[in-house]
Coordinates of C-alpha atoms in Angstrom, one line a residue:
Chain A
M26 CA -27.7 -42.0 -32.9
L27 CA -30.2 -42.1 -35.3
E28 CA -31.8 -38.3 -36.5
V29 CA -35.5 -38.3 -37.1
L30 CA -36.4 -36.3 -40.2
K31 CA -40.0 -37.2 -40.5
P32 CA -41.6 -39.4 -38.1
G33 CA -44.1 -41.3 -39.9
L34 CA -47.3 -41.7 -39.2
E35 CA -46.7 -43.6 -35.9
T36 CA -43.0 -44.7 -35.4
S37 CA -42.5 -45.7 -32.0
V38 CA -39.3 -47.3 -30.2
Q39 CA -40.7 -50.8 -29.0
D40 CA -38.7 -54.2 -27.6
Y41 CA -40.3 -57.5 -26.9
P42 CA -41.8 -59.0 -25.0
G43 CA -42.3 -55.8 -23.3
R44 CA -43.3 -54.3 -20.2
I45 CA -44.2 -57.6 -18.2
G46 CA -45.3 -57.8 -14.6
F47 CA -47.1 -54.9 -14.2
W48 CA -50.4 -56.2 -15.8
N49 CA -52.1 -56.0 -11.7
Q50 CA -51.1 -52.8 -11.9
G51 CA -52.8 -52.1 -15.3
F52 CA -49.8 -51.9 -16.9
P53 CA -50.3 -53.7 -20.9
P54 CA -46.8 -54.8 -22.2
S55 CA -46.7 -53.3 -25.2
G56 CA -43.7 -53.9 -27.2
P57 CA -44.3 -54.8 -31.5
M58 CA -47.3 -55.4 -32.6
D59 CA -46.2 -58.3 -35.2
S60 CA -43.6 -60.0 -32.8
W61 CA -42.3 -62.7 -35.7
S62 CA -41.0 -59.7 -37.7
F63 CA -39.6 -57.8 -35.4
R64 CA -37.7 -60.4 -33.6
L65 CA -36.2 -61.7 -37.3
A66 CA -34.9 -58.1 -37.8
N67 CA -33.2 -58.3 -34.4
V68 CA -31.5 -61.6 -35.2
L69 CA -30.2 -60.2 -38.8
V70 CA -28.4 -57.8 -37.2
G71 CA -27.2 -60.0 -34.2
N72 CA -28.8 -58.3 -32.1
Q73 CA -30.8 -60.5 -28.8
P74 CA -34.2 -61.0 -30.5
G75 CA -36.0 -58.7 -27.9
D76 CA -33.2 -55.7 -28.5
A77 CA -35.4 -52.4 -29.0
G78 CA -36.4 -51.1 -32.3
L79 CA -38.8 -49.1 -34.3
E80 CA -42.3 -50.1 -34.9
C81 CA -43.3 -48.4 -38.4
Q82 CA -47.3 -48.0 -38.9
Y83 CA -49.0 -47.6 -42.2
M84 CA -46.0 -44.6 -43.2
G85 CA -42.9 -45.4 -42.2
P86 CA -40.5 -42.6 -40.9
T87 CA -37.1 -40.7 -42.5
L88 CA -34.2 -41.0 -40.8
K89 CA -30.2 -40.1 -41.0
F90 CA -28.0 -42.4 -39.3
N91 CA -25.2 -40.7 -37.7
R92 CA -22.3 -43.6 -38.0
N93 CA -21.7 -46.3 -39.8
T94 CA -24.0 -49.2 -38.4
V95 CA -25.6 -52.2 -40.1
I96 CA -29.6 -52.2 -40.0
A97 CA -32.2 -54.3 -40.9
L98 CA -36.2 -54.4 -42.5
T99 CA -38.8 -56.5 -41.7
G100 CA -42.8 -56.6 -42.0
A101 CA -44.8 -54.1 -44.7
D102 CA -43.4 -53.4 -47.4
M103 CA -43.0 -49.5 -47.2
A104 CA -40.6 -49.2 -50.0
A105 CA -37.3 -48.1 -48.3
K106 CA -34.8 -46.3 -50.1
L107 CA -31.0 -45.6 -48.6
D108 CA -29.9 -42.3 -50.3
G109 CA -32.4 -43.0 -53.0
K110 CA -32.0 -46.7 -53.3
P111 CA -34.2 -49.7 -52.9
V112 CA -33.4 -51.2 -49.6
P113 CA -34.3 -55.1 -49.4
L114 CA -36.6 -56.8 -47.0
W115 CA -35.4 -59.4 -45.0
Q116 CA -32.2 -58.2 -45.2
S117 CA -28.8 -56.9 -42.7
V118 CA -27.6 -53.8 -44.5
A119 CA -24.9 -51.5 -44.2
V120 CA -25.4 -47.5 -43.9
S121 CA -22.8 -45.0 -43.9
A122 CA -23.4 -42.3 -41.5
G123 CA -25.1 -39.4 -43.0
Q124 CA -26.9 -41.1 -45.5
V125 CA -30.8 -41.5 -45.2
L126 CA -33.5 -43.9 -45.1
E127 CA -36.4 -42.9 -46.6
M128 CA -39.5 -45.1 -46.3
G129 CA -43.3 -44.5 -47.6
P130 CA -46.5 -45.8 -47.6
A131 CA -47.1 -49.7 -46.5
R132 CA -47.9 -51.7 -49.6
A133 CA -47.9 -55.3 -48.7
G134 CA -48.5 -55.5 -44.4
T135 CA -49.2 -52.8 -42.1
R136 CA -45.9 -52.7 -39.8
C137 CA -42.4 -52.6 -40.3
Y138 CA -39.4 -53.2 -38.4
I139 CA -36.5 -51.4 -38.0
A140 CA -33.5 -53.1 -36.3
I141 CA -30.4 -51.3 -35.7
A142 CA -26.8 -53.0 -34.8
G143 CA -27.0 -52.6 -31.3
G144 CA -30.5 -51.7 -30.5
I145 CA -32.0 -48.4 -29.5
A146 CA -30.5 -47.0 -26.1
T147 CA -33.5 -44.6 -24.9
D148 CA -33.7 -45.4 -20.6
P149 CA -35.8 -48.2 -19.9
W150 CA -39.1 -47.2 -18.6
L151 CA -40.7 -50.1 -15.4
G152 CA -37.6 -52.4 -17.2
S153 CA -38.9 -51.5 -20.6
R154 CA -38.1 -49.3 -24.0
S155 CA -41.1 -50.1 -25.6
T156 CA -43.4 -46.7 -25.8
F157 CA -47.3 -46.6 -24.6
H158 CA -48.5 -44.2 -26.2
Q159 CA -51.5 -43.3 -24.5
A160 CA -50.3 -43.3 -21.0
G161 CA -46.8 -41.1 -22.2
V162 CA -44.2 -43.7 -20.5
G163 CA -41.1 -45.5 -22.5
G164 CA -39.7 -45.4 -25.7
M165 CA -39.0 -41.5 -26.4
N166 CA -40.1 -39.3 -23.5
G167 CA -43.2 -41.6 -24.3
S168 CA -44.1 -40.3 -27.3
A169 CA -44.2 -41.8 -31.1
L170 CA -40.9 -40.3 -32.8
K171 CA -41.2 -36.6 -33.8
A172 CA -39.1 -34.5 -36.7
G173 CA -35.8 -33.9 -34.4
H174 CA -35.8 -36.2 -32.3
I175 CA -32.2 -37.9 -31.8
V176 CA -32.7 -41.1 -30.8
P177 CA -29.3 -43.6 -29.0
V178 CA -28.5 -46.9 -30.2
A179 CA -26.2 -48.7 -28.3
A180 CA -22.7 -50.1 -30.2
G181 CA -23.2 -53.4 -32.1
T182 CA -21.3 -55.1 -34.5
G183 CA -23.6 -55.9 -37.2
M184 CA -23.0 -58.4 -40.6
A185 CA -24.5 -56.9 -43.5
G186 CA -25.7 -59.5 -46.4
R187 CA -27.8 -61.9 -43.8
T188 CA -31.3 -63.2 -45.2
V189 CA -34.1 -64.3 -44.0
K190 CA -34.8 -68.0 -45.6
Q191 CA -37.8 -67.2 -47.3
S192 CA -39.4 -70.2 -45.5
A193 CA -39.2 -68.3 -41.8
R194 CA -40.7 -65.1 -43.2
P195 CA -44.7 -64.6 -41.8
P196 CA -46.9 -65.3 -45.0
I197 CA -48.2 -61.8 -45.1
R198 CA -51.4 -61.6 -46.8
T199 CA -52.1 -59.3 -49.7
D200 CA -55.8 -60.7 -50.4
K201 CA -57.2 -58.5 -47.8
R202 CA -58.1 -61.8 -46.1
W203 CA -56.7 -63.0 -42.6
D204 CA -57.2 -66.5 -40.9
I205 CA -57.0 -65.9 -37.4
E206 CA -56.4 -68.9 -34.6
V207 CA -58.6 -68.5 -31.6
C208 CA -58.6 -70.2 -28.5
A209 CA -62.5 -71.0 -26.5
G210 CA -62.3 -68.5 -23.5
P211 CA -62.3 -67.4 -20.9
N212 CA -66.0 -67.1 -21.3
D213 CA -67.6 -68.8 -23.9
D214 CA -70.1 -70.6 -22.4
W215 CA -71.8 -67.1 -22.6
I216 CA -71.9 -66.7 -25.7
D217 CA -74.8 -69.6 -27.4
E218 CA -74.4 -72.6 -29.5
E219 CA -75.5 -71.0 -32.5
G220 CA -73.5 -67.2 -31.8
Q221 CA -70.0 -69.9 -31.4
L222 CA -70.9 -71.4 -34.3
R223 CA -71.7 -68.1 -36.3
F224 CA -68.7 -66.0 -34.8
L225 CA -66.2 -69.1 -36.3
S226 CA -68.0 -68.9 -39.7
A227 CA -68.9 -64.9 -40.0
D228 CA -66.7 -62.4 -41.8
W229 CA -65.2 -59.5 -39.2
K230 CA -64.4 -56.2 -41.0
L231 CA -61.6 -54.3 -39.2
S232 CA -62.8 -51.2 -38.6
S233 CA -61.0 -48.4 -38.7
K234 CA -61.5 -47.5 -35.0
S235 CA -59.0 -49.6 -34.4
N236 CA -55.1 -48.7 -33.0
R237 CA -52.7 -50.5 -30.2
T238 CA -55.1 -50.9 -27.4
G239 CA -57.5 -52.9 -29.2
F240 CA -58.9 -53.7 -32.8
R241 CA -62.4 -53.2 -33.4
L242 CA -64.6 -55.7 -35.2
D243 CA -67.4 -55.3 -37.1
G244 CA -69.6 -58.2 -38.1
P245 CA -73.1 -60.0 -37.3
Q246 CA -74.9 -59.7 -34.4
W247 CA -74.1 -62.0 -31.2
T248 CA -76.6 -64.4 -29.4
F249 CA -76.5 -65.4 -25.6
A250 CA -76.7 -68.9 -23.2
P251 CA -79.0 -68.2 -20.6
K252 CA -76.0 -67.5 -18.1
A253 CA -75.5 -64.1 -19.8
T254 CA -78.5 -63.0 -18.3
N255 CA -79.8 -64.9 -15.4
K256 CA -77.2 -63.0 -13.8
P257 CA -76.8 -61.4 -10.4
P258 CA -77.2 -57.6 -11.2
E259 CA -74.1 -56.0 -10.2
H260 CA -72.3 -58.1 -13.7
G261 CA -74.1 -55.0 -15.1
S262 CA -77.7 -55.2 -17.6
L263 CA -75.9 -55.9 -21.1
P264 CA -76.2 -59.3 -22.0
S265 CA -71.9 -59.1 -22.0
N266 CA -71.3 -57.6 -19.2
I267 CA -69.6 -59.5 -16.2
I268 CA -68.3 -59.1 -12.8
D269 CA -65.5 -56.5 -13.8
H270 CA -62.3 -59.4 -14.1
G271 CA -59.0 -59.4 -15.7
Y272 CA -58.2 -59.6 -19.5
P273 CA -56.0 -62.2 -21.4
L274 CA -53.9 -59.8 -23.4
G275 CA -55.8 -60.5 -26.9
A276 CA -58.7 -61.2 -25.5
I277 CA -61.7 -60.9 -27.9
N278 CA -63.4 -58.9 -25.5
L279 CA -67.6 -58.2 -26.0
A280 CA -68.0 -54.4 -25.5
G281 CA -72.4 -54.5 -25.7
Q282 CA -72.5 -56.0 -29.6
T283 CA -68.7 -55.1 -30.9
P284 CA -66.1 -57.3 -30.3
I285 CA -62.8 -55.5 -29.7
I286 CA -59.6 -57.9 -29.5
L287 CA -57.4 -56.5 -26.4
V288 CA -53.5 -56.2 -28.4
N289 CA -50.4 -54.6 -26.8
D290 CA -51.7 -51.7 -25.1
G291 CA -54.6 -52.6 -24.3
P292 CA -56.7 -52.8 -20.9
S293 CA -55.4 -55.4 -17.8
M294 CA -59.2 -55.6 -16.5
G295 CA -63.1 -54.0 -17.4
G296 CA -66.3 -55.7 -17.2
F297 CA -67.1 -57.3 -20.3
I298 CA -66.7 -60.8 -21.1
N299 CA -64.0 -62.4 -23.6
P300 CA -65.5 -65.2 -25.4
Y301 CA -62.3 -66.0 -27.1
T302 CA -58.9 -65.1 -27.3
V303 CA -56.0 -64.4 -30.2
P304 CA -53.3 -67.0 -28.7
S305 CA -49.6 -65.3 -29.1
A306 CA -48.4 -66.8 -31.7
A307 CA -51.1 -65.1 -33.9
F308 CA -50.9 -61.7 -33.2
W309 CA -48.4 -60.7 -36.2
K310 CA -51.5 -61.7 -38.4
L311 CA -53.2 -58.7 -36.4
G312 CA -50.3 -56.3 -36.9
Q313 CA -50.0 -57.0 -40.7
S314 CA -53.7 -56.4 -41.8
K315 CA -55.8 -53.4 -42.0
P316 CA -58.9 -51.8 -41.1
G317 CA -61.2 -52.7 -43.8
E318 CA -59.5 -56.0 -44.5
I319 CA -61.3 -58.9 -43.6
Y320 CA -60.8 -61.8 -40.3
N321 CA -61.8 -65.5 -40.3
F322 CA -61.6 -67.3 -37.2
K323 CA -60.3 -71.2 -37.1
Q324 CA -60.6 -72.4 -33.2
I325 CA -57.6 -74.4 -31.7
S326 CA -57.2 -75.9 -28.7
V327 CA -54.5 -74.8 -25.8
S328 CA -52.1 -77.1 -26.8
E329 CA -52.0 -76.4 -30.2
A330 CA -51.5 -72.6 -29.4
Q331 CA -48.6 -73.1 -27.1
A332 CA -46.9 -75.2 -29.6
M333 CA -47.2 -72.7 -32.1
A334 CA -45.7 -70.2 -29.9
R335 CA -42.8 -72.5 -29.5
A336 CA -42.1 -72.7 -33.2
M337 CA -42.2 -69.4 -33.7
K338 CA -40.1 -68.6 -31.0
A339 CA -37.1 -71.4 -32.7
T340 CA -37.9 -69.9 -36.2
C341 CA -36.6 -66.0 -34.7
S342 CA -33.7 -67.1 -34.3
E343 CA -30.0 -67.8 -36.6
S344 CA -31.3 -71.0 -37.4
S345 CA -33.7 -68.9 -39.7
I346 CA -30.7 -66.8 -41.5
I347 CA -29.0 -67.6 -44.9
Chain B
M28 CA -72.5 -67.4 -5.2
I29 CA -69.3 -68.2 -4.4
Y30 CA -68.7 -71.5 -5.9
D31 CA -67.9 -74.2 -3.6
E32 CA -64.8 -75.1 -5.9
P33 CA -63.2 -72.2 -8.0
R34 CA -63.4 -72.3 -11.8
Y35 CA -60.6 -72.7 -14.4
M36 CA -60.5 -71.4 -17.5
P37 CA -57.8 -70.9 -20.0
G38 CA -57.3 -67.7 -22.2
G39 CA -55.4 -68.6 -24.6
D40 CA -51.6 -69.5 -24.6
R41 CA -50.7 -68.3 -21.9
Y42 CA -53.1 -66.9 -19.1
M43 CA -56.1 -68.7 -17.3
L44 CA -58.6 -67.1 -15.0
I45 CA -60.0 -68.0 -11.8
E46 CA -63.5 -67.3 -10.7
F47 CA -64.1 -67.6 -6.8
G48 CA -67.9 -66.8 -7.3
N49 CA -70.6 -65.3 -9.2
E50 CA -71.3 -62.2 -7.0
M51 CA -69.5 -59.0 -6.1
N52 CA -68.8 -59.0 -2.0
L53 CA -65.4 -58.6 0.2
E54 CA -65.5 -62.6 0.7
L55 CA -64.6 -63.2 -3.1
N56 CA -62.0 -59.9 -3.2
F57 CA -60.3 -61.1 -0.4
L58 CA -59.7 -64.8 -1.0
A59 CA -58.3 -63.6 -4.8
Q60 CA -55.9 -60.9 -2.8
G61 CA -54.8 -64.1 -0.5
L62 CA -54.1 -66.0 -3.8
A63 CA -52.4 -63.4 -5.2
S64 CA -50.4 -63.3 -1.9
A65 CA -49.5 -66.6 -1.6
I66 CA -48.1 -67.3 -5.5
V67 CA -45.8 -64.9 -4.6
A68 CA -44.7 -66.0 -1.3
N69 CA -44.4 -69.9 -2.7
H70 CA -42.5 -68.3 -5.9
V71 CA -44.7 -70.9 -7.9
K72 CA -42.8 -71.8 -10.8
G73 CA -44.0 -70.7 -14.8
V74 CA -46.2 -67.6 -12.8
V75 CA -44.9 -64.8 -14.9
E76 CA -48.0 -62.4 -13.2
T77 CA -51.4 -61.9 -11.6
A78 CA -54.6 -60.0 -12.1
P79 CA -56.8 -60.2 -8.7
C80 CA -60.1 -58.9 -9.6
F81 CA -63.9 -58.5 -7.3
A82 CA -64.5 -62.6 -7.7
S83 CA -61.7 -63.8 -10.0
M84 CA -57.9 -63.7 -11.0
L85 CA -55.9 -63.6 -14.1
I86 CA -53.0 -65.8 -14.0
H87 CA -50.2 -65.2 -16.9
Y88 CA -47.9 -68.3 -17.0
E89 CA -44.9 -69.2 -18.9
P90 CA -46.4 -72.7 -20.9
E91 CA -42.7 -73.5 -21.4
E92 CA -42.5 -73.8 -17.7
I93 CA -45.7 -75.1 -16.2
S94 CA -48.4 -77.0 -18.0
Y95 CA -52.2 -75.6 -18.0
D96 CA -53.2 -78.8 -16.0
D97 CA -50.4 -78.4 -13.5
L98 CA -51.2 -74.7 -12.5
K99 CA -54.7 -75.9 -12.5
R100 CA -53.5 -78.5 -9.6
E101 CA -51.1 -76.0 -7.9
M102 CA -53.2 -73.4 -7.9
G103 CA -56.6 -75.4 -6.4
R104 CA -53.6 -77.3 -3.8
L105 CA -53.0 -73.1 -2.4
I106 CA -56.5 -71.9 -2.1
A107 CA -57.0 -74.9 -0.1
T108 CA -54.6 -73.6 2.4
L109 CA -56.0 -69.9 2.8
G110 CA -57.7 -69.5 5.8
P111 CA -61.2 -67.7 6.5
S112 CA -61.1 -64.2 5.9
D113 CA -63.3 -63.4 9.6
N114 CA -59.5 -63.2 10.9
I115 CA -58.2 -60.8 8.1
E116 CA -57.1 -57.4 9.1
L117 CA -55.4 -55.0 6.7
P118 CA -53.8 -52.0 7.1
S119 CA -56.2 -49.4 5.2
R120 CA -55.7 -45.9 4.1
L121 CA -58.9 -43.8 3.6
F122 CA -58.5 -41.1 1.0
Y123 CA -61.2 -38.0 1.0
F124 CA -61.5 -36.1 -2.7
P125 CA -62.5 -33.2 -3.2
T126 CA -65.8 -34.5 -6.3
A127 CA -67.4 -32.1 -7.8
Y128 CA -70.8 -33.8 -9.0
L129 CA -73.0 -33.6 -12.3
D130 CA -69.9 -31.1 -13.9
P131 CA -69.7 -30.0 -16.6
W132 CA -66.6 -32.1 -17.9
T133 CA -68.5 -35.4 -17.6
K134 CA -71.3 -33.7 -19.1
A135 CA -69.4 -32.7 -22.6
A136 CA -68.0 -35.9 -22.9
I137 CA -71.7 -37.5 -22.7
D138 CA -72.8 -34.7 -25.1
D139 CA -70.2 -35.6 -27.5
Y140 CA -71.0 -39.2 -27.3
T141 CA -74.6 -38.5 -28.1
A142 CA -73.5 -36.4 -31.1
K143 CA -71.2 -39.1 -32.6
I144 CA -71.9 -42.2 -31.6
N145 CA -75.2 -42.9 -30.3
P146 CA -78.1 -40.3 -30.0
E147 CA -80.5 -42.4 -28.1
K148 CA -78.0 -41.9 -24.9
E149 CA -80.0 -40.6 -21.8
Y150 CA -77.8 -38.3 -19.6
D151 CA -75.9 -40.9 -16.7
A152 CA -77.0 -39.8 -13.9
A153 CA -80.7 -39.2 -14.9
F154 CA -80.4 -42.9 -16.2
V155 CA -78.4 -44.4 -13.1
A156 CA -80.6 -43.3 -10.4
R157 CA -84.2 -43.9 -12.7
L158 CA -82.8 -47.5 -12.9
N159 CA -81.6 -47.8 -9.2
G160 CA -85.4 -46.1 -8.0
L161 CA -84.2 -42.9 -6.9
S162 CA -85.4 -39.9 -7.4
G163 CA -83.2 -38.4 -9.8
P164 CA -79.7 -37.0 -10.1
E165 CA -79.5 -35.0 -7.2
Q166 CA -80.6 -38.1 -4.9
L167 CA -77.4 -40.4 -6.9
V168 CA -75.0 -37.8 -5.7
R169 CA -76.3 -38.3 -2.1
V170 CA -76.2 -42.1 -2.2
H171 CA -73.4 -42.6 -4.5
S172 CA -71.4 -40.1 -1.5
G173 CA -72.9 -41.2 1.2
T174 CA -70.2 -44.7 1.9
E175 CA -66.6 -45.5 1.5
Y176 CA -65.4 -47.5 -0.9
W177 CA -62.9 -50.3 -1.0
V178 CA -60.3 -50.5 -3.4
A179 CA -60.8 -54.2 -4.8
S180 CA -57.9 -54.3 -7.1
L181 CA -56.4 -51.6 -10.0
G182 CA -56.6 -52.3 -13.7
F183 CA -58.0 -51.8 -17.2
W184 CA -55.3 -48.4 -16.8
P185 CA -52.8 -47.9 -14.6
G186 CA -53.5 -47.1 -11.2
L187 CA -57.1 -47.2 -12.1
P188 CA -59.0 -48.6 -8.9
F189 CA -61.7 -51.1 -8.9
M190 CA -64.0 -49.9 -6.0
M191 CA -66.9 -51.2 -4.2
A192 CA -69.4 -49.7 -2.2
L193 CA -69.0 -50.5 1.8
D194 CA -72.1 -49.6 2.9
P195 CA -75.0 -51.4 1.3
R196 CA -77.4 -48.9 1.3
C197 CA -75.1 -47.0 -0.9
V198 CA -74.8 -50.2 -3.7
I199 CA -76.1 -48.8 -6.7
T200 CA -75.7 -50.5 -10.5
A201 CA -75.5 -49.9 -14.1
P202 CA -75.2 -51.3 -17.4
K203 CA -72.2 -50.0 -19.3
Y204 CA -72.0 -48.2 -22.4
N205 CA -72.7 -49.9 -25.7
P206 CA -71.1 -49.3 -27.2
P207 CA -68.8 -47.6 -25.4
R208 CA -66.8 -44.1 -24.8
T209 CA -64.2 -42.8 -27.0
W210 CA -62.6 -40.6 -24.7
T211 CA -63.6 -39.5 -20.7
P212 CA -62.1 -37.1 -19.0
Q213 CA -59.1 -37.5 -16.9
G214 CA -60.4 -37.9 -12.6
T215 CA -63.4 -38.8 -14.1
V216 CA -65.6 -40.7 -11.5
G217 CA -67.7 -43.2 -12.9
M218 CA -69.4 -46.7 -12.7
G219 CA -70.5 -49.6 -13.9
G220 CA -71.8 -53.2 -13.0
A221 CA -71.7 -52.4 -9.3
S222 CA -68.2 -50.7 -9.4
T223 CA -67.2 -47.5 -9.3
A224 CA -63.6 -46.6 -10.5
I225 CA -61.6 -43.1 -10.9
Y226 CA -60.1 -42.6 -14.8
P227 CA -56.4 -42.0 -13.9
V228 CA -56.3 -40.0 -17.1
A229 CA -58.1 -39.4 -20.2
T230 CA -58.8 -42.6 -21.7
P231 CA -61.9 -44.5 -23.6
G232 CA -64.3 -46.0 -21.1
G233 CA -67.2 -47.9 -20.8
Y234 CA -68.7 -47.0 -17.4
Q235 CA -71.5 -44.3 -16.4
I236 CA -70.1 -40.8 -15.5
F237 CA -71.3 -38.0 -13.5
A238 CA -68.5 -36.7 -11.5
R239 CA -65.1 -35.6 -11.8
I240 CA -62.1 -35.2 -9.0
P241 CA -59.2 -32.8 -9.7
V242 CA -56.5 -34.9 -7.7
P243 CA -54.2 -37.5 -10.2
I244 CA -54.3 -40.6 -9.0
W245 CA -51.1 -41.6 -10.8
D246 CA -48.0 -39.6 -12.0
P247 CA -45.2 -40.9 -13.7
K248 CA -43.1 -37.9 -12.8
R249 CA -44.4 -38.5 -9.1
R250 CA -44.8 -35.1 -8.7
S251 CA -46.2 -35.2 -5.3
S252 CA -44.7 -37.2 -2.1
A253 CA -47.9 -39.3 -2.5
F254 CA -46.5 -41.4 -5.0
E255 CA -42.8 -41.8 -3.6
D256 CA -43.5 -45.5 -3.4
S257 CA -45.4 -45.9 -6.4
I258 CA -46.8 -43.9 -9.3
C259 CA -50.4 -45.8 -8.5
L260 CA -51.4 -43.4 -5.7
F261 CA -54.0 -46.7 -4.6
R262 CA -53.3 -50.0 -3.1
P263 CA -55.6 -53.0 -2.7
G264 CA -57.2 -52.4 0.6
D265 CA -57.3 -48.9 0.9
R266 CA -60.7 -46.7 1.2
V267 CA -62.1 -43.6 -0.6
K268 CA -64.6 -41.4 0.8
F269 CA -65.7 -38.6 -2.4
V270 CA -66.2 -35.5 -0.7
P271 CA -69.7 -33.8 -3.0
V272 CA -67.6 -29.5 -3.6
S273 CA -68.6 -27.2 -6.3
V274 CA -67.4 -26.3 -9.7
A275 CA -65.4 -23.6 -8.1
E276 CA -63.9 -25.3 -4.9
F277 CA -63.0 -27.8 -7.8
E278 CA -60.9 -25.1 -9.7
D279 CA -59.5 -24.1 -7.0
V280 CA -57.7 -27.1 -5.7
E281 CA -56.7 -27.8 -9.6
R282 CA -55.1 -25.0 -8.9
Q283 CA -53.6 -25.9 -6.2
V284 CA -52.4 -29.4 -7.9
A285 CA -51.2 -27.5 -10.9
D286 CA -48.8 -25.5 -8.3
G287 CA -47.9 -28.7 -6.0
S288 CA -49.4 -26.6 -3.4
Y289 CA -51.9 -29.6 -2.8
E290 CA -51.5 -32.0 0.3
Y291 CA -53.4 -35.0 -0.2
N292 CA -56.0 -35.5 2.6
V293 CA -55.5 -39.3 3.8
V294 CA -56.1 -41.0 6.7
G295 CA -53.0 -43.3 7.4
Y296 CA -53.3 -45.3 10.8
Q297 CA -56.3 -47.1 10.7
K298 CA -56.9 -51.0 10.4
F299 CA -59.7 -52.6 8.4
S300 CA -61.5 -55.3 10.5
V301 CA -63.2 -58.1 7.8
A302 CA -65.0 -59.1 11.4
Q303 CA -65.7 -55.9 12.4
Y304 CA -67.1 -54.8 9.4
K305 CA -69.6 -57.8 8.8
S306 CA -70.9 -57.3 12.3
W307 CA -71.5 -53.7 11.2
V308 CA -73.4 -54.8 8.0
A309 CA -75.3 -57.2 10.0
G310 CA -77.4 -54.4 11.9
L311 CA -78.4 -51.8 9.2
D312 CA -81.7 -51.9 7.5
R313 CA -80.4 -52.4 3.5
T314 CA -83.5 -51.2 2.3
K315 CA -83.4 -47.9 4.0
R316 CA -81.8 -45.2 1.3
F317 CA -79.7 -41.8 1.8

């Protein structure tokens, strides 16, 4: 068990790949935004890569451990200290009963992951422990951690002193610019050629009006192909309106002129086009970026995106541990 | 237009969108629902889940088990086995909801949007009425509440129904907000394109909003027997009728919901026959509004 002394800005229980199989009722998967860092944290402490752990956003929590265990921190650097002594990232660390882990604001990156040997053992909801904040389900009674929460942890036998090799860690950028892979589609043919070139060459700034449902981007205006304006009225009258349809996770959803990347807690359906989709293996970059930072999109093929996901899965394994 | 051949489009490394046509009609929704059922019945390898909607279906697949091209071939084969929709009869429950049209709560959400995001925004009811050649908000209420709605799919938010007006004389269309609202009251009834939806909880949204129901349509705690089977009230193929009530009546029902005495007003014994529906529609004068 661990006790929440300070909750941090928004610290939540998540597992990977999250709540799968309920998209047709409108339930998003939730789960960690940077699943690369998340899975490696679990591997470090001897858990399955998808076991439940904590996602800390922007400002980490202060936690007290009620028994001896092994933990690992990955992802963003939140200057974690255990009883005042710095805790290294990307390494499994022994913790004694009564010790306090104190974390601060994110320095490099945005989201830090905490895995605990055995994994967090809150009650699963529809097959997953992931927190879906907006609907109040999963995790600790459907919410982010609050001061005073006692978070249950399953029994586990982790080993301290294990490290993720440098080449297996996500290269978190600190220059406020991110190159993000996208695949064309499903609705890239609604954008004219100039609009497509503009999307792929422009600087897109991540808006502060972003959260785990969607990442809003500020950038140039979009221009459209004729099919966006010559269409039956039930599509709606804006060029980016389409008859409501299912949204892929990662879709770059064009709400009027505002592109919104639909992330882990995003909507499953709606009436806007999705000209591009961020593939699963590029999600970690979204998770580690901050509002105000710049995205540049780089188009890759579906098979390249699938190869990236395979490579990442292989990386999130024992082979990356030294 | 219903396409001769469905269109297949990729969405990143794990999704495929199949579009059956370019309009909203029940035929296309039956096709989407039919394909979703066929995928389940045939245990298609590598399909993680599907999300059928008005005229399309999204497939979430596992690329380590099936390639995009193989999935496309498999879907083409299944679609070819689906029969004509005229034969379809579906169990279809009919829900009646007390509905406060032109209510103070959606007005407050619009006022907040106007103050903070877009000062040019016209009141939704007046805007939608004008766009559809209606005399004003009062006629919009009459037309919008004058039909049963068909639950074509659930999505966007857990339990949120996307619905189509079954009476073609009541079909109205509306653009969506640009940019979207950051919040919408729980139970809000709104529309975008030609679809009507009910917001299960307070969420952001893009539909034009002009009414609210006091009755929950999803409940993760399952406090009412209406949620015994699922935490979502609706299933595809259900129908909904909005019954205009005053704010005082709305608040009375809200109290009944809060103290657990509210009984859902639902007709459970009816079947929906596609052939009978089509023959009824064929006899209507579609130019007449209520």
